Coordinates of C-alpha atoms in Angstrom, one line a residue:
M19 CA 85.6 77.0 83.4
S20 CA 86.1 74.7 80.6
K21 CA 84.0 72.1 82.6
K22 CA 80.3 72.1 83.5
V23 CA 78.9 71.5 86.9
A24 CA 76.3 69.2 87.9
I25 CA 74.5 68.4 91.2
I26 CA 72.8 65.1 91.5
T27 CA 70.9 64.2 94.5
G28 CA 70.4 60.9 95.8
S29 CA 73.6 59.8 93.9
G30 CA 75.0 57.3 96.7
R31 CA 73.4 54.4 94.8
G32 CA 71.1 53.2 92.0
I33 CA 69.9 55.6 89.2
G34 CA 71.9 58.7 90.9
K35 CA 75.0 56.7 90.9
A36 CA 74.8 56.0 87.4
I37 CA 73.9 59.4 86.4
A38 CA 76.9 60.9 88.5
E39 CA 79.3 58.3 86.8
R40 CA 78.0 59.1 83.4
L41 CA 78.2 62.9 83.7
A42 CA 81.8 62.5 85.1
T43 CA 82.7 60.8 81.9
E44 CA 81.4 63.4 79.9
N45 CA 83.7 65.9 81.4
Y46 CA 81.4 67.4 84.1
Y47 CA 82.5 68.3 87.7
V48 CA 79.9 66.3 89.7
A49 CA 78.6 66.9 93.3
V50 CA 77.5 63.6 94.6
V51 CA 74.9 64.1 97.2
D52 CA 73.1 61.7 99.4
I53 CA 71.7 61.4 102.9
D54 CA 73.9 58.7 103.5
E55 CA 77.5 59.9 103.8
S56 CA 79.3 56.7 103.3
S57 CA 77.6 56.0 100.2
A58 CA 78.1 59.3 98.8
K59 CA 81.9 59.4 99.8
Y60 CA 82.3 55.9 97.9
V61 CA 80.8 57.2 94.6
S62 CA 83.0 60.2 94.8
D63 CA 86.0 58.3 95.6
S64 CA 85.3 55.9 92.9
I65 CA 84.8 59.0 90.2
N66 CA 88.0 60.4 91.5
A67 CA 89.8 57.3 91.0
M68 CA 89.2 57.4 87.4
K69 CA 89.1 61.2 86.9
E70 CA 91.0 62.9 89.7
K71 CA 89.2 66.0 91.3
Q72 CA 86.3 65.5 89.2
A73 CA 83.8 64.8 92.0
R74 CA 83.1 66.0 95.6
Y75 CA 80.4 64.4 98.1
Y76 CA 77.9 66.2 100.0
V77 CA 75.7 65.1 102.7
L78 CA 71.8 66.2 102.4
D79 CA 68.5 65.6 103.3
V80 CA 66.6 67.3 100.5
A81 CA 63.4 67.8 102.7
D82 CA 65.4 70.6 104.5
R83 CA 64.9 73.5 102.2
K84 CA 67.6 75.8 103.9
S85 CA 70.0 72.8 103.6
V86 CA 69.2 72.5 99.7
F87 CA 70.0 76.3 99.3
D88 CA 73.3 75.9 101.5
L89 CA 74.2 72.8 99.2
V90 CA 74.2 75.0 95.9
D91 CA 75.9 77.7 97.7
K92 CA 78.7 75.2 98.8
V93 CA 78.9 73.7 95.4
V94 CA 79.3 76.8 93.6
A95 CA 82.1 78.0 96.1
D96 CA 83.8 74.8 95.3
F97 CA 83.5 74.4 91.7
G98 CA 82.7 78.0 90.7
R99 CA 79.2 77.8 89.2
L100 CA 76.2 75.4 88.5
D101 CA 75.1 74.1 85.2
V102 CA 72.7 71.0 85.7
F103 CA 70.8 70.2 88.8
V104 CA 69.3 66.6 88.8
N105 CA 66.6 66.1 91.3
N106 CA 67.0 62.3 91.7
A107 CA 66.4 61.9 95.4
G108 CA 63.3 60.0 96.4
V109 CA 61.8 57.3 98.5
A110 CA 58.9 54.9 98.0
Y111 CA 56.3 53.6 100.1
I112 CA 54.3 50.6 99.5
D113 CA 50.8 50.0 101.3
S114 CA 47.0 50.0 100.5
I115 CA 45.7 53.6 100.6
I116 CA 43.3 52.6 103.6
D117 CA 46.3 51.2 105.6
S118 CA 49.0 53.8 104.8
D119 CA 50.8 55.2 107.9
P120 CA 50.5 59.2 107.9
K121 CA 53.8 59.5 109.0
K122 CA 55.5 57.7 106.2
V123 CA 53.1 59.5 103.7
E124 CA 54.2 62.8 105.0
R125 CA 57.9 61.9 104.8
L126 CA 57.5 60.7 101.3
F127 CA 55.9 64.0 100.1
D128 CA 58.7 65.9 102.1
V129 CA 61.5 64.0 100.1
N130 CA 59.8 63.3 96.7
L131 CA 57.7 66.4 96.2
K132 CA 58.9 69.2 98.5
G133 CA 62.6 68.1 98.0
T134 CA 62.2 68.4 94.3
F135 CA 60.4 71.9 94.8
W136 CA 63.3 73.1 97.1
G137 CA 65.8 71.7 94.5
I138 CA 64.2 73.5 91.4
Q139 CA 64.1 76.7 93.5
A140 CA 67.7 76.8 94.7
A141 CA 68.8 75.6 91.2
A142 CA 66.7 78.2 89.5
K143 CA 67.8 81.1 91.8
Q144 CA 71.7 80.3 91.0
L145 CA 71.2 79.7 87.3
K146 CA 69.2 83.1 87.0
K147 CA 72.0 84.7 88.7
Q148 CA 74.6 83.4 86.5
G149 CA 72.6 84.4 83.4
S150 CA 74.0 81.6 81.1
G151 CA 70.7 79.1 81.3
G152 CA 71.1 75.6 82.4
R153 CA 69.3 72.4 82.9
I154 CA 67.1 71.0 85.7
I155 CA 66.0 67.4 85.7
N156 CA 63.5 65.7 88.0
A157 CA 63.0 62.0 88.7
A158 CA 59.4 61.2 87.9
S159 CA 58.4 57.6 87.2
L160 CA 56.2 55.3 85.3
A161 CA 54.1 55.7 88.3
A162 CA 53.7 59.4 87.2
V163 CA 52.0 58.2 84.2
E164 CA 49.7 55.5 85.5
G165 CA 49.0 55.0 89.1
S166 CA 49.5 51.5 90.6
A167 CA 47.8 49.7 93.2
L168 CA 49.7 50.1 96.6
Q169 CA 51.7 52.9 95.5
G170 CA 49.1 55.6 96.1
A171 CA 51.3 58.0 97.8
Y172 CA 54.4 57.5 95.5
S173 CA 52.4 57.8 92.5
A174 CA 50.6 61.1 93.8
S175 CA 54.3 62.5 94.4
K176 CA 55.3 61.6 91.1
F177 CA 52.5 62.8 89.3
A178 CA 52.9 66.2 91.2
I179 CA 56.5 66.3 90.0
R180 CA 55.5 66.2 86.3
G181 CA 53.1 69.0 86.8
L182 CA 55.5 70.9 88.8
G183 CA 58.1 70.6 86.3
Q184 CA 55.8 71.8 83.6
S185 CA 54.9 75.0 85.7
A186 CA 58.7 75.5 86.1
A187 CA 59.6 75.1 82.5
K188 CA 57.1 77.7 81.5
E189 CA 58.4 80.3 84.2
L190 CA 62.0 79.7 83.5
A191 CA 62.1 79.3 79.6
K192 CA 62.8 83.1 79.6
Y193 CA 66.2 82.5 81.4
N194 CA 67.2 79.7 79.2
I195 CA 66.6 77.3 81.8
T196 CA 65.0 74.0 80.7
V197 CA 63.2 71.7 82.9
N198 CA 62.5 68.0 82.0
A199 CA 61.8 64.9 83.8
Y200 CA 62.7 60.9 83.3
D201 CA 60.2 58.3 83.9
P202 CA 61.7 55.0 84.8
G203 CA 59.9 51.7 84.8
I204 CA 61.4 48.7 86.4
V205 CA 65.0 49.4 87.1
I206 CA 67.2 47.3 88.9
T207 CA 68.1 49.2 92.1
P208 CA 67.9 48.6 95.9
L209 CA 64.7 50.7 95.8
R210 CA 63.1 48.3 93.4
D211 CA 64.2 45.3 95.7
Y212 CA 62.1 47.1 98.3
I213 CA 59.1 47.6 96.1
D214 CA 59.2 44.2 95.1
Q215 CA 59.6 42.5 98.6
R216 CA 57.0 44.8 100.1
T217 CA 54.4 44.1 97.3
A218 CA 55.2 40.5 97.5
Q219 CA 54.7 40.6 101.2
I220 CA 51.1 42.1 100.7
K221 CA 50.2 40.0 98.2
D222 CA 51.3 37.0 100.0
T223 CA 53.8 35.7 97.3
T224 CA 57.6 35.9 96.8
A225 CA 59.5 38.8 95.6
E226 CA 60.8 36.7 92.7
T227 CA 57.4 36.1 91.5
Q228 CA 56.3 39.7 91.9
R229 CA 59.4 41.0 89.7
Q230 CA 58.8 38.5 87.0
S231 CA 55.1 39.5 86.8
V232 CA 56.1 43.0 86.0
V233 CA 58.8 42.2 83.9
N234 CA 56.4 40.3 81.9
E235 CA 54.7 43.5 80.8
I236 CA 57.7 45.0 79.4
A237 CA 57.8 44.8 75.7
L238 CA 61.7 44.6 75.3
G239 CA 61.7 41.9 77.7
R240 CA 63.9 43.0 80.4
A241 CA 64.2 45.3 83.2
A242 CA 66.1 48.4 83.1
L243 CA 69.6 49.0 84.3
P244 CA 70.5 52.3 85.8
D245 CA 72.7 53.1 82.9
D246 CA 69.5 53.0 80.8
V247 CA 68.3 55.8 82.7
A248 CA 71.7 57.8 82.6
D249 CA 71.7 57.6 78.8
V250 CA 68.4 59.8 78.9
V251 CA 69.7 62.3 81.5
S252 CA 73.0 62.4 79.4
F253 CA 70.8 63.4 76.5
L254 CA 68.6 65.8 78.4
V255 CA 71.7 67.8 79.4
S256 CA 73.3 67.9 75.9
Q257 CA 73.2 70.5 73.1
Q258 CA 70.9 68.1 71.3
A259 CA 68.2 68.6 74.0
K260 CA 68.7 72.6 74.0
Y261 CA 65.0 73.0 72.6
I262 CA 63.4 70.7 74.9
T263 CA 61.5 71.6 78.1
G264 CA 58.6 70.7 80.2
Q265 CA 58.8 67.1 79.0
S266 CA 58.6 63.8 80.8
I267 CA 60.3 60.9 78.9
L268 CA 59.3 57.2 79.6
I269 CA 62.0 54.8 80.1
D270 CA 60.2 51.6 80.6
G271 CA 61.1 49.2 77.8
G272 CA 57.6 49.3 76.5
M273 CA 55.2 48.9 79.5
R274 CA 53.0 51.8 78.7
F275 CA 52.5 54.1 75.5
H276 CA 51.3 57.6 75.8

């Protein structure tokens, strides 16, 4: 096939949507994957309105391992191959460690960490079978570089994703499969709205005040847009990044330097 094929989980909105749209403009067939069918269909339809037959949508809970493997099989049956798998799906949970709800913590780890693990497994199995290499890209976070108060479970899951990605990069390099991650800081998305609102509630302040307090830490003076993250993913799937693996790239406008 002349076009490459990319799967992007959690691409019904926010960062995942921007990644799906960007890769479609770069001549990829894209599998728009989300737990919410209406969101996935909307993004797929909007891409196809610009580029006919460029996208298909799929409904998936990434916490279900069998469903992740079935997804890869479906996409390969529909498009003929797989080249890129973006483990973008994730959830946040904001609360103190002492007060954290065990069920919500378990769900967060099921989606963020286990979902990424299953995505790497399923993608690597198919890419190894094809024998032509490929790219696996995981969503980490600024919270994977430095933990934040009220984000204990979220930070733990994202730190773990960085470690998982490094291990996978070492194991899969012999198959010419690279594994990297992107670490967004403050990005204007519905998920960020929830984080600010919940944090403000706990701190007894307003969401606007909470948002501004973190934006004030950004050297470039603004929150990121989803397209800022899509720019980095576009680079990581490009030929220019063929010699990069096991890395985690901060996209935070200069909040932290490591």
